[in-house]
Coordinates of C-alpha atoms in Angstrom, one line a residue:
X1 CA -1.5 18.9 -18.5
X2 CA -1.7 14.9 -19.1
X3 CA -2.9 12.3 -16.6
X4 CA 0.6 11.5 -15.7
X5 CA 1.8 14.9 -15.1
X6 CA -1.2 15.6 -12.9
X7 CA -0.6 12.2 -11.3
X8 CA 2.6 13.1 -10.0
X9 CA 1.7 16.8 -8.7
X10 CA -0.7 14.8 -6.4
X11 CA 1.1 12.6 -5.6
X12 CA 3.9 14.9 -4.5
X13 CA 1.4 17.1 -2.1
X14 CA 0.0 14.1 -0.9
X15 CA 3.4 12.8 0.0
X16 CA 4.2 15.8 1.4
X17 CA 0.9 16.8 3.9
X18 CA 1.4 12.9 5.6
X19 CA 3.1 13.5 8.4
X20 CA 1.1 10.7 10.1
X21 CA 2.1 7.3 9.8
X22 CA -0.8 5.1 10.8
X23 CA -0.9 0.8 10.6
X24 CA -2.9 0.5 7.7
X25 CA -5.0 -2.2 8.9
X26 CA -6.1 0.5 11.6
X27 CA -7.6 2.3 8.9
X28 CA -11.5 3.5 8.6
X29 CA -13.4 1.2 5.7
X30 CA -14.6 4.3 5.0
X31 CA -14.0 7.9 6.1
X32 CA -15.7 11.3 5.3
X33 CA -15.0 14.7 6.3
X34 CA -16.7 17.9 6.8
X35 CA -16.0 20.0 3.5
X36 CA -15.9 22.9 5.5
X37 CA -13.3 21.3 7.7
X38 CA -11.3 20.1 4.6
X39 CA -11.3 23.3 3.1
X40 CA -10.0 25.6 6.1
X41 CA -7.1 23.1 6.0
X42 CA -6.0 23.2 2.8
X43 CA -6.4 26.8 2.6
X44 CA -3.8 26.5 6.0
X45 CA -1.7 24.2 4.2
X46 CA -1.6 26.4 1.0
X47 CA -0.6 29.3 3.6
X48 CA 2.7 27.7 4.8
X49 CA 3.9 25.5 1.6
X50 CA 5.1 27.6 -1.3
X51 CA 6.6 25.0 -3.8
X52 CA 8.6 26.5 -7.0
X53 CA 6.8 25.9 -10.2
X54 CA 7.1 26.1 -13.9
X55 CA 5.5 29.3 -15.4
X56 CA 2.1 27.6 -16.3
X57 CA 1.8 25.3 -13.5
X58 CA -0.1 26.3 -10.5
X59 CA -0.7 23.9 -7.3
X60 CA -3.7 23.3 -4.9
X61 CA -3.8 20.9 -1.7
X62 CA -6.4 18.1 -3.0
X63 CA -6.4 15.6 -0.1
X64 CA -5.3 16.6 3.9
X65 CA -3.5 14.2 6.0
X66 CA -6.5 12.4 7.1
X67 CA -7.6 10.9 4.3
X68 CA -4.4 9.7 2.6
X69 CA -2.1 7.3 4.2
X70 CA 1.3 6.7 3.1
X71 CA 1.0 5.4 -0.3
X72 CA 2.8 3.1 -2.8
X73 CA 1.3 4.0 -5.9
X74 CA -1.4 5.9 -7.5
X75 CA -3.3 6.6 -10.0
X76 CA -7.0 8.7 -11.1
X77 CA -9.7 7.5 -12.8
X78 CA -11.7 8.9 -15.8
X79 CA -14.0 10.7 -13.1
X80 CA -11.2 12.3 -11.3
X81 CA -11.5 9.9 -8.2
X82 CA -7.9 8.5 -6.4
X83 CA -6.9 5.1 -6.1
X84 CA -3.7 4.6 -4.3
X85 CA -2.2 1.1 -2.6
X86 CA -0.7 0.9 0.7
X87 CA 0.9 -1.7 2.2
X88 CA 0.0 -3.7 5.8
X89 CA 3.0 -6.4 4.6
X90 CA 6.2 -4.6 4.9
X91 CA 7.5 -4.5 8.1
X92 CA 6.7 -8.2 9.3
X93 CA 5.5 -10.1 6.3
X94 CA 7.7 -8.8 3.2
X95 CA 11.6 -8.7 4.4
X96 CA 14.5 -7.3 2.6
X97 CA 16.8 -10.0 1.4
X98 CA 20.0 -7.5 2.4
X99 CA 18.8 -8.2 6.3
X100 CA 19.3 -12.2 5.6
X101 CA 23.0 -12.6 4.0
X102 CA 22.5 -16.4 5.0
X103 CA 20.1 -16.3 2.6
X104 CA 21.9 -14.7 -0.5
X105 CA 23.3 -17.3 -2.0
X106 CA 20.3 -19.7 -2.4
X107 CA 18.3 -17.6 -2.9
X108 CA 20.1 -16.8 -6.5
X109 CA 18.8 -20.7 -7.6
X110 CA 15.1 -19.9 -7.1
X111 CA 13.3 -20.1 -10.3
X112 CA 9.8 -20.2 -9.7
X113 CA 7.6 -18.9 -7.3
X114 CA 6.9 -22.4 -5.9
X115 CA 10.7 -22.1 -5.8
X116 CA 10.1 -19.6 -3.2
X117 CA 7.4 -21.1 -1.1
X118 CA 9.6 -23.8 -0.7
X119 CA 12.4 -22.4 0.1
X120 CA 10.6 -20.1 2.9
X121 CA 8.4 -23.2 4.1
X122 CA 11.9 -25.1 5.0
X123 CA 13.8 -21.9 6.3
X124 CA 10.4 -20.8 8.1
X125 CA 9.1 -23.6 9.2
X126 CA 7.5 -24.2 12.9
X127 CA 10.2 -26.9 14.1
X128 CA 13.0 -23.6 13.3
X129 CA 11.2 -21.1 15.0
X130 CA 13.8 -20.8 18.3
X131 CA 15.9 -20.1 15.0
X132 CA 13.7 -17.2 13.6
X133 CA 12.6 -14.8 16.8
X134 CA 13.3 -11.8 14.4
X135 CA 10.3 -13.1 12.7
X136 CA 7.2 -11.3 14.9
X137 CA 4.6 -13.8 15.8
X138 CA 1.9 -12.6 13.7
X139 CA -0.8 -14.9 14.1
X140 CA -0.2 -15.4 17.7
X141 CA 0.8 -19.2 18.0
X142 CA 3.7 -19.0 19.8
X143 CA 5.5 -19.8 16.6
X144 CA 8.0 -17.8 14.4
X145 CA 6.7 -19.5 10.9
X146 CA 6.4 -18.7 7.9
X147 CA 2.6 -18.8 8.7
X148 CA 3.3 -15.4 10.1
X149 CA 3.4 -14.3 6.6
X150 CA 0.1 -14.9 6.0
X151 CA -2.2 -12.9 8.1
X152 CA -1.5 -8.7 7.4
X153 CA -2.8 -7.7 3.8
X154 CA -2.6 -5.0 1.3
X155 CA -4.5 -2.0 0.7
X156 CA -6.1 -0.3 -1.9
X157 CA -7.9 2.9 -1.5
X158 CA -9.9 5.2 -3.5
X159 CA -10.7 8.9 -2.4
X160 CA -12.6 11.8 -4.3
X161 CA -14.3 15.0 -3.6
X162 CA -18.2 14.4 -3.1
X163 CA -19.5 18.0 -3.2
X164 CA -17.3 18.9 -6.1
X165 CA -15.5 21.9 -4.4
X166 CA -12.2 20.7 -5.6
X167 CA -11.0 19.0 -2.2
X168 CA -11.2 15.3 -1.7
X169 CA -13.4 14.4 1.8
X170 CA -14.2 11.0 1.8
X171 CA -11.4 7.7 1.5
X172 CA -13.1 4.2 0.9
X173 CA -11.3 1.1 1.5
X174 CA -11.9 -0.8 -1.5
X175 CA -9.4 -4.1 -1.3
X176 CA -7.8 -5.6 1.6
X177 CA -6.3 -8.6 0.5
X178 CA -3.0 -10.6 -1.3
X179 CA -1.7 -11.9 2.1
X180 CA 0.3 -15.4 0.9
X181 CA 3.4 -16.4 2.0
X182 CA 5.5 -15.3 -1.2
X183 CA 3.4 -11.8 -2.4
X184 CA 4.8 -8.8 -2.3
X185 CA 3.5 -5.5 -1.3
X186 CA 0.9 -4.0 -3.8
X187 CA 3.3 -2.2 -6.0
X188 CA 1.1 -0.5 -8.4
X189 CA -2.6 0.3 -9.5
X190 CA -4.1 1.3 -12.3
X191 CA -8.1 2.3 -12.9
X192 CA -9.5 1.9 -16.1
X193 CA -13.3 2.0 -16.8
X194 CA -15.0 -0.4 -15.0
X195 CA -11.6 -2.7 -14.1
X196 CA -9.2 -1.8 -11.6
X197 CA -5.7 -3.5 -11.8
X198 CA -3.8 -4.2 -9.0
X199 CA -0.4 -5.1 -9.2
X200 CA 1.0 -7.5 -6.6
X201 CA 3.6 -9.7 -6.9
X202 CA 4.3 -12.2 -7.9
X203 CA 0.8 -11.8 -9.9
X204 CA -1.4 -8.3 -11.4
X205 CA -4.8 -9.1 -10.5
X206 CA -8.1 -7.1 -12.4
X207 CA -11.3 -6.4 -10.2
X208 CA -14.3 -4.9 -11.1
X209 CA -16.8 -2.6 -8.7

């Protein structure tokens, strides 16, 4: 089986144990569990969920609930360890154009991504806040700016089985960051070698440990 295929069987199970949906800024820098705990648990989960499979393909619970948080994108490095973004952005900071039809048509003229700060600097600004009260007030000013945009982050996480017993106990925070006005939630991730790319737009950023 190739990276990607095994990328995407994880991905699925750990889509599918996460019935929690915790703020990510809420979330532990890091956080270990008891093996012992993780393993009665997957071998709980593995109890109830039978998934159809290929002939060939067979399908363990890596990561439980508590470790993985609802995720964006993944991907595993070369020594089998998780990194996966999540996103702190989404529900105040990064808005769906389709919920601001005033905003369709100019919109369409930006060009640049100064283009867009601009734009959200005039539409946002602190003299239109009565204007903008579906905008939360993030930072706590008593203004509905665009500086609201500004203060919740993205995520990246990386999590990987310590004692080598083929379940993952242990999540570490490993970037919290890329909160200006015109990013985007961290869309993809990618770990390779000693660099880990980290794709947020409107700009993919590399990082090293």
């Amino acid at each position: 089986m190739n990276k990607f295929t095994s990328s995407l069987l994880i991905g699925y199970f750990i889509v599918l144990c996460s019935c929690k949906q915790p703020v990510a800024e809420n979330i532990d820098t890091i956080h270990q569990l008891n093996p012992n705990v993780t393993a009665r648990f997957s071998d709980s989960v593995g109890s109830i969920i039978k998934p159809q499979l290929a002939d060939g393909l067979t399908a363990t619970l890596w990561a439980v609930d508590s470790l993985i948080f609802p995720p964006i994108a993944i991907d595993i490095d070369d020594q089998g360890r998780l990194f996966y973004t999540t996103t702190g952005r989404q529900k105040h900071s990064e808005f769906d154009i389709r919920g601001h039809s005033d905003w369709e048509i100019r919109s369409i003229s930006l060009q640049t991504v100064e283009d867009r700060r601009k734009f959200l600097h005039e539409e946002l600004s602190p003299e239109n806040s009565s204007k903008n009260l579906w905008l939360s007030d993030v930072n706590g000013d008593s203004s509905h700016d665009w500086r609201d945009l500004t203060i919740e982050k993205e995520f990246v996480y990386r999590v990987e089985d310590i004692n080598g017993d083929g379940i993952a106990d242990k999540t570490q925070q490993v970037v919290g960051d890329f909160h200006d006005e015109v990013t985007d939630v961290a869309g993809g991730v990618l770990a390779d070698g000693d660099d880990l790319y980290v794709a947020v737009a409107p700009d993919l950023w590399r990082m090293k440990d």
